[in-house]
Amino acid sequence: MDQSEEMFKLVREWRKSGLTQSEFCKPHGITVAKFGYWAGKEKLAARLPVEKVGGFVQISGQQSASNDSCQIVYP
């Protein structure tokens, strides 16, 4: 698990705990400033839509008698 995953997990635990950031940070050995930074990043990440990283799109073309040129037609 990388650092961002670990911190996001802690932020979610904190939100469920009902504790203040200060109360939550002490037993976990995290500064309130660092925790506040990650809480902000987690909140932003939760609001951003997840983009699908696409695959390939198949294109079809007409075979030409000559292979000397290529024509691209944009819509």
PDB file of C-alpha atoms in Angstrom:
ATOM      1  CA  MET A   1       0.000   0.000   0.000  1.00  0.00           C
ATOM      2  CA  ASP A   2       1.498   3.350  -0.993  1.00  0.00           C
ATOM      3  CA  GLN A   3       1.498   6.480   1.176  1.00  0.00           C
ATOM      4  CA  SER A   4      -1.597   8.078  -0.349  1.00  0.00           C
ATOM      5  CA  GLU A   5      -3.635   4.882   0.107  1.00  0.00           C
ATOM      6  CA  GLU A   6      -2.497   4.624   3.735  1.00  0.00           C
ATOM      7  CA  MET A   7      -3.321   8.243   4.479  1.00  0.00           C
ATOM      8  CA  PHE A   8      -6.701   8.107   2.720  1.00  0.00           C
ATOM      9  CA  LYS A   9      -7.528   5.026   4.803  1.00  0.00           C
ATOM     10  CA  LEU A  10      -6.625   6.913   7.989  1.00  0.00           C
ATOM     11  CA  VAL A  11      -8.710   9.917   6.917  1.00  0.00           C
ATOM     12  CA  ARG A  12     -11.726   7.677   6.341  1.00  0.00           C
ATOM     13  CA  GLU A  13     -11.175   6.077   9.782  1.00  0.00           C
ATOM     14  CA  TRP A  14     -10.989   9.545  11.339  1.00  0.00           C
ATOM     15  CA  ARG A  15     -14.243  10.657   9.694  1.00  0.00           C
ATOM     16  CA  LYS A  16     -16.023   7.628  11.209  1.00  0.00           C
ATOM     17  CA  SER A  17     -14.372   8.038  14.634  1.00  0.00           C
ATOM     18  CA  GLY A  18     -16.024  11.286  15.714  1.00  0.00           C
ATOM     19  CA  LEU A  19     -12.693  12.502  17.121  1.00  0.00           C
ATOM     20  CA  THR A  20     -11.056  15.829  16.392  1.00  0.00           C
ATOM     21  CA  GLN A  21      -8.055  15.731  14.077  1.00  0.00           C
ATOM     22  CA  SER A  22      -5.787  16.439  17.038  1.00  0.00           C
ATOM     23  CA  GLU A  23      -7.248  13.579  19.095  1.00  0.00           C
ATOM     24  CA  PHE A  24      -6.949  11.190  16.148  1.00  0.00           C
ATOM     25  CA  CYS A  25      -3.411  12.194  15.171  1.00  0.00           C
ATOM     26  CA  LYS A  26      -1.704  11.745  18.557  1.00  0.00           C
ATOM     27  CA  PRO A  27      -2.005   7.946  18.844  1.00  0.00           C
ATOM     28  CA  HIS A  28      -1.155   7.540  15.155  1.00  0.00           C
ATOM     29  CA  GLY A  29       2.013   9.651  15.400  1.00  0.00           C
ATOM     30  CA  ILE A  30       0.937  12.088  12.676  1.00  0.00           C
ATOM     31  CA  THR A  31       1.167  15.868  12.854  1.00  0.00           C
ATOM     32  CA  VAL A  32      -2.128  17.732  12.543  1.00  0.00           C
ATOM     33  CA  ALA A  33      -0.678  19.745   9.638  1.00  0.00           C
ATOM     34  CA  LYS A  34       0.246  16.616   7.670  1.00  0.00           C
ATOM     35  CA  PHE A  35      -3.094  15.011   8.460  1.00  0.00           C
ATOM     36  CA  GLY A  36      -4.984  18.139   7.393  1.00  0.00           C
ATOM     37  CA  TYR A  37      -3.127  18.102   4.083  1.00  0.00           C
ATOM     38  CA  TRP A  38      -4.156  14.492   3.424  1.00  0.00           C
ATOM     39  CA  ALA A  39      -7.727  15.090   4.606  1.00  0.00           C
ATOM     40  CA  GLY A  40      -8.012  17.846   2.000  1.00  0.00           C
ATOM     41  CA  LYS A  41      -6.568  15.622  -0.736  1.00  0.00           C
ATOM     42  CA  GLU A  42      -8.924  12.780   0.196  1.00  0.00           C
ATOM     43  CA  LYS A  43     -11.937  15.091   0.133  1.00  0.00           C
ATOM     44  CA  LEU A  44     -10.947  16.386  -3.308  1.00  0.00           C
ATOM     45  CA  ALA A  45     -10.280  12.876  -4.635  1.00  0.00           C
ATOM     46  CA  ALA A  46     -13.707  11.731  -3.438  1.00  0.00           C
ATOM     47  CA  ARG A  47     -15.372  14.490  -5.496  1.00  0.00           C
ATOM     48  CA  LEU A  48     -13.458  13.976  -8.741  1.00  0.00           C
ATOM     49  CA  PRO A  49     -14.978  11.598 -11.281  1.00  0.00           C
ATOM     50  CA  VAL A  50     -12.955   8.531 -12.092  1.00  0.00           C
ATOM     51  CA  GLU A  51     -11.974   8.528 -15.737  1.00  0.00           C
ATOM     52  CA  LYS A  52     -11.822   5.308 -17.631  1.00  0.00           C
ATOM     53  CA  VAL A  53      -8.509   4.915 -19.333  1.00  0.00           C
ATOM     54  CA  GLY A  54      -9.623   3.840 -22.749  1.00  0.00           C
ATOM     55  CA  GLY A  55      -8.479   1.135 -24.981  1.00  0.00           C
ATOM     56  CA  PHE A  56      -8.074   1.120 -28.686  1.00  0.00           C
ATOM     57  CA  VAL A  57     -10.575   2.177 -31.313  1.00  0.00           C
ATOM     58  CA  GLN A  58     -10.613   0.126 -34.468  1.00  0.00           C
ATOM     59  CA  ILE A  59     -10.583   2.094 -37.684  1.00  0.00           C
ATOM     60  CA  SER A  60     -11.189   0.811 -41.139  1.00  0.00           C
ATOM     61  CA  GLY A  61      -9.754   2.108 -44.343  1.00  0.00           C
ATOM     62  CA  GLN A  62      -9.968   1.557 -48.042  1.00  0.00           C
ATOM     63  CA  GLN A  63      -7.077  -0.129 -49.734  1.00  0.00           C
ATOM     64  CA  SER A  64      -5.396   1.937 -52.357  1.00  0.00           C
ATOM     65  CA  ALA A  65      -3.599   0.757 -55.459  1.00  0.00           C
ATOM     66  CA  SER A  66      -0.769   3.110 -54.550  1.00  0.00           C
ATOM     67  CA  ASN A  67       0.883   3.204 -51.138  1.00  0.00           C
ATOM     68  CA  ASP A  68       2.627   6.525 -51.838  1.00  0.00           C
ATOM     69  CA  SER A  69       0.241   8.766 -49.925  1.00  0.00           C
ATOM     70  CA  CYS A  70      -2.167   8.866 -47.068  1.00  0.00           C
ATOM     71  CA  GLN A  71      -5.307  10.958 -46.789  1.00  0.00           C
ATOM     72  CA  ILE A  72      -6.907  11.788 -43.450  1.00  0.00           C
ATOM     73  CA  VAL A  73     -10.448  13.139 -43.498  1.00  0.00           C
ATOM     74  CA  TYR A  74     -11.691  14.808 -40.323  1.00  0.00           C
ATOM     75  CA  PRO A  75     -15.391  14.984 -39.536  1.00  0.00           C
TER      76      PRO A  75
END
